[in-house]
XYZ file of C-alpha atoms in Angstrom:
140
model
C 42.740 39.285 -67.104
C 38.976 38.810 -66.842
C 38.382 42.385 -67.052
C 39.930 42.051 -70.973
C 38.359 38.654 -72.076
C 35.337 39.397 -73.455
C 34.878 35.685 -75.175
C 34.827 34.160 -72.097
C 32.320 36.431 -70.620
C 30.334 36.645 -73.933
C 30.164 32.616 -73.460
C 28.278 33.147 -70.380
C 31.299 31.262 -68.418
C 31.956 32.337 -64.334
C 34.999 31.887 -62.634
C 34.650 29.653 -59.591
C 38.255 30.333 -58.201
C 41.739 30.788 -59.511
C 44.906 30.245 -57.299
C 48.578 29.148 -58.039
C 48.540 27.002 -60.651
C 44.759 26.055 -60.810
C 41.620 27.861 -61.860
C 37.698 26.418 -61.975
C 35.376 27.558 -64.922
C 31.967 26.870 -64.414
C 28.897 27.366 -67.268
C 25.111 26.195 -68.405
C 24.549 24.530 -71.726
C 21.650 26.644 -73.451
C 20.197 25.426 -76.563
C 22.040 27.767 -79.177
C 25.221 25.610 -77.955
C 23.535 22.151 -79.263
C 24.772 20.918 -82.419
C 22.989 18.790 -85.380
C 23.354 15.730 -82.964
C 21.168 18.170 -80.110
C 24.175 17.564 -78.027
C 26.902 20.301 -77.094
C 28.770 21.818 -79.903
C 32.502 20.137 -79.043
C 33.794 23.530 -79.731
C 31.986 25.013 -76.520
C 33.612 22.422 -74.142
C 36.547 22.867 -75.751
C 36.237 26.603 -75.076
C 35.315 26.455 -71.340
C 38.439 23.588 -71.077
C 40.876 26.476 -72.916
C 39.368 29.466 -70.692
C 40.370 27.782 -66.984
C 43.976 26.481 -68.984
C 44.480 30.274 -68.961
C 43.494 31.458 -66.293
C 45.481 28.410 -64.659
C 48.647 29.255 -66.789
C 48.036 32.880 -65.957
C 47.709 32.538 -61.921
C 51.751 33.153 -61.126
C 51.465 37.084 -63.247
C 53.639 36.351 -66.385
C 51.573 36.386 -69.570
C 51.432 32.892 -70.572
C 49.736 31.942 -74.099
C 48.821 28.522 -75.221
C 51.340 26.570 -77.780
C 49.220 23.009 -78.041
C 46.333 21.889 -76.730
C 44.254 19.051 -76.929
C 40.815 17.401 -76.029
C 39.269 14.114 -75.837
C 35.070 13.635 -75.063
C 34.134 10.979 -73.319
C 30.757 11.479 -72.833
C 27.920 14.041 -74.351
C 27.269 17.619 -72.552
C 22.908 17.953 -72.564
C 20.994 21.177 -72.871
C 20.782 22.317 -69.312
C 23.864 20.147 -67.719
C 26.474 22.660 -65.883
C 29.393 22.241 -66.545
C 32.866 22.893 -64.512
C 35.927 22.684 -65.989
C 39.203 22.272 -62.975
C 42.686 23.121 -64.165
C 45.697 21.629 -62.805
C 49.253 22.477 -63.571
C 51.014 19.448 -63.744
C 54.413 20.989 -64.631
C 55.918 24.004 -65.311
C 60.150 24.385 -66.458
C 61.184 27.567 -67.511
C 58.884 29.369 -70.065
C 56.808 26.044 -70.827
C 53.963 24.329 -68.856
C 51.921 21.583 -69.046
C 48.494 21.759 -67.593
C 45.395 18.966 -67.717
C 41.866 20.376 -67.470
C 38.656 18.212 -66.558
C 35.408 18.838 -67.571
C 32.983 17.581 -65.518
C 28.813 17.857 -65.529
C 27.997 19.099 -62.274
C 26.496 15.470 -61.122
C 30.298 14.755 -61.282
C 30.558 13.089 -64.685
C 33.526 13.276 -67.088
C 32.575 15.073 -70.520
C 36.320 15.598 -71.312
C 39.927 15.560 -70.622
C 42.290 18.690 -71.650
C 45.733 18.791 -71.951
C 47.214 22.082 -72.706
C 50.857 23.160 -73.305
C 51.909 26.566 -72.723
C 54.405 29.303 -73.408
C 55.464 32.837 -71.292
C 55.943 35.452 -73.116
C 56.702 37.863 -71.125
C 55.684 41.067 -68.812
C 53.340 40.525 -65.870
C 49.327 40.970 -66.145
C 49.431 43.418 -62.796
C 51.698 45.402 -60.677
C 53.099 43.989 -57.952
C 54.240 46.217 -55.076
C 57.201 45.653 -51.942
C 55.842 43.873 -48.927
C 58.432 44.980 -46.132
C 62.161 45.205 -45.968
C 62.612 41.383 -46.841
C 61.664 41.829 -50.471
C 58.369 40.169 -50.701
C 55.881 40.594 -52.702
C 51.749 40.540 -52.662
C 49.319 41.461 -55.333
C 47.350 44.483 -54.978
Protein backbone atom coordinates (compact mmCIF):
# COMPACT_ATOMS: atom_id res chain seq x y z
CA UNK A 1 0.00 0.00 0.00
CA UNK A 2 2.88 2.42 0.55
CA UNK A 3 4.33 1.63 -2.68
CA UNK A 4 0.84 3.39 -4.28
CA UNK A 5 0.36 6.39 -1.84
CA UNK A 6 2.13 8.98 -3.15
CA UNK A 7 0.35 11.80 -0.72
CA UNK A 8 1.65 10.33 2.10
CA UNK A 9 5.11 10.12 0.83
CA UNK A 10 4.83 13.54 -0.96
CA UNK A 11 3.97 14.81 2.80
CA UNK A 12 7.31 13.76 3.83
CA UNK A 13 5.51 11.20 6.42
CA UNK A 14 7.64 7.64 7.45
CA UNK A 15 6.13 4.70 8.65
CA UNK A 16 7.41 3.71 12.08
CA UNK A 17 5.65 0.21 12.15
CA UNK A 18 2.39 -1.32 11.11
CA UNK A 19 1.04 -4.65 12.64
CA UNK A 20 -2.53 -6.11 13.24
CA UNK A 21 -4.64 -3.54 13.86
CA UNK A 22 -2.13 -0.65 14.62
CA UNK A 23 0.24 1.41 12.54
CA UNK A 24 2.73 4.54 13.76
CA UNK A 25 3.20 7.59 11.34
CA UNK A 26 5.88 9.70 12.20
CA UNK A 27 6.78 13.41 10.39
CA UNK A 28 8.67 17.04 10.88
CA UNK A 29 6.71 20.24 10.73
CA UNK A 30 8.62 22.49 8.06
CA UNK A 31 7.60 25.96 7.63
CA UNK A 32 5.45 25.66 4.31
CA UNK A 33 3.03 23.59 6.78
CA UNK A 34 2.51 26.83 9.18
CA UNK A 35 -0.60 28.60 8.74
CA UNK A 36 -1.57 32.52 9.18
CA UNK A 37 -1.44 31.79 13.02
CA UNK A 38 2.60 30.38 12.27
CA UNK A 39 1.28 27.27 13.79
CA UNK A 40 0.57 23.88 11.84
CA UNK A 41 -1.96 24.01 9.15
CA UNK A 42 -4.86 21.65 11.03
CA UNK A 43 -5.18 20.03 7.72
CA UNK A 44 -1.52 18.49 7.98
CA UNK A 45 -2.24 16.80 11.39
CA UNK A 46 -5.25 15.83 10.22
CA UNK A 47 -3.47 14.20 7.27
CA UNK A 48 -0.71 12.34 9.21
CA UNK A 49 -3.84 11.21 11.84
CA UNK A 50 -5.84 9.81 8.42
CA UNK A 51 -2.50 8.19 6.88
CA UNK A 52 -1.71 5.68 10.14
CA UNK A 53 -6.00 5.18 10.30
CA UNK A 54 -5.19 3.44 6.99
CA UNK A 55 -2.56 1.85 7.24
CA UNK A 56 -4.12 0.60 10.70
CA UNK A 57 -7.47 -0.32 8.92
CA UNK A 58 -5.41 -1.82 6.15
CA UNK A 59 -2.99 -4.19 8.40
CA UNK A 60 -5.45 -7.55 8.23
CA UNK A 61 -5.19 -7.39 3.77
CA UNK A 62 -8.85 -6.42 2.89
CA UNK A 63 -9.05 -2.96 1.33
CA UNK A 64 -10.60 -0.91 3.91
CA UNK A 65 -11.58 2.89 3.04
CA UNK A 66 -12.58 5.49 5.49
CA UNK A 67 -16.56 6.31 5.96
CA UNK A 68 -16.20 9.16 8.96
CA UNK A 69 -13.60 10.55 10.58
CA UNK A 70 -13.01 13.07 12.97
CA UNK A 71 -10.38 15.28 14.86
CA UNK A 72 -10.12 17.36 17.84
CA UNK A 73 -6.62 19.72 18.64
CA UNK A 74 -5.75 20.13 21.81
CA UNK A 75 -2.73 21.79 21.62
CA UNK A 76 -0.62 23.69 18.65
CA UNK A 77 2.01 21.59 16.38
CA UNK A 78 5.45 24.28 16.09
CA UNK A 79 7.74 24.53 13.13
CA UNK A 80 10.27 21.86 13.85
CA UNK A 81 8.13 19.60 16.51
CA UNK A 82 7.95 15.77 15.19
CA UNK A 83 5.21 14.49 15.23
CA UNK A 84 3.90 10.65 15.63
CA UNK A 85 0.66 9.75 15.09
CA UNK A 86 -0.28 5.77 16.90
CA UNK A 87 -3.35 4.01 15.57
CA UNK A 88 -5.36 1.71 17.53
CA UNK A 89 -8.24 -0.38 16.41
CA UNK A 90 -10.63 -0.28 18.98
CA UNK A 91 -13.25 -2.44 17.19
CA UNK A 92 -13.85 -4.06 14.22
CA UNK A 93 -17.61 -6.15 13.32
CA UNK A 94 -18.00 -7.28 10.02
CA UNK A 95 -17.12 -4.75 7.22
CA UNK A 96 -17.00 -1.68 9.77
CA UNK A 97 -14.25 -0.54 12.23
CA UNK A 98 -13.65 1.91 14.54
CA UNK A 99 -10.15 3.08 15.10
CA UNK A 100 -8.72 6.18 17.49
CA UNK A 101 -5.44 7.77 16.39
CA UNK A 102 -3.15 10.02 18.73
CA UNK A 103 -1.04 12.56 17.70
CA UNK A 104 1.58 13.20 19.80
CA UNK A 105 4.86 15.79 19.56
CA UNK A 106 7.70 13.68 20.04
CA UNK A 107 8.36 15.21 23.78
CA UNK A 108 5.14 13.13 24.32
CA UNK A 109 2.51 15.86 24.14
CA UNK A 110 -1.06 15.49 22.81
CA UNK A 111 -1.70 17.75 19.58
CA UNK A 112 -4.85 15.67 18.73
CA UNK A 113 -7.23 12.90 19.09
CA UNK A 114 -8.64 10.92 15.84
CA UNK A 115 -11.42 8.87 15.60
CA UNK A 116 -11.95 7.21 12.35
CA UNK A 117 -14.74 4.87 11.11
CA UNK A 118 -14.15 2.55 8.41
CA UNK A 119 -15.59 0.40 5.67
CA UNK A 120 -14.11 -3.01 3.60
CA UNK A 121 -14.69 -3.05 0.42
CA UNK A 122 -13.39 -5.76 -0.73
CA UNK A 123 -10.31 -7.84 -2.42
CA UNK A 124 -7.03 -8.11 -0.52
CA UNK A 125 -3.98 -5.50 -1.03
CA UNK A 126 -1.41 -8.72 -1.56
CA UNK A 127 -1.33 -12.33 -2.28
CA UNK A 128 -1.31 -14.54 0.27
CA UNK A 129 0.13 -18.03 -0.29
CA UNK A 130 -0.55 -21.83 1.71
CA UNK A 131 1.63 -22.32 4.72
CA UNK A 132 1.57 -26.27 5.10
CA UNK A 133 -1.12 -28.86 4.97
CA UNK A 134 -3.15 -27.16 7.90
CA UNK A 135 -4.33 -24.28 5.76
CA UNK A 136 -2.45 -21.39 7.11
CA UNK A 137 -1.54 -18.60 5.77
CA UNK A 138 1.62 -15.95 5.85
CA UNK A 139 2.27 -12.93 3.76
CA UNK A 140 4.92 -13.02 1.29
Amino acid sequence: MWADDRASQHFGFTIESVGPGEATLAWTIDSHHANGHGICHGGMIFALADSAFAFACNSHNAATVAQHNSITYVAPGRVGDRLIAEAREISRTGRSGITDVTVRRNDGAVIAHFRGHSRTIGGQLFEEEEAGRKGERTAP
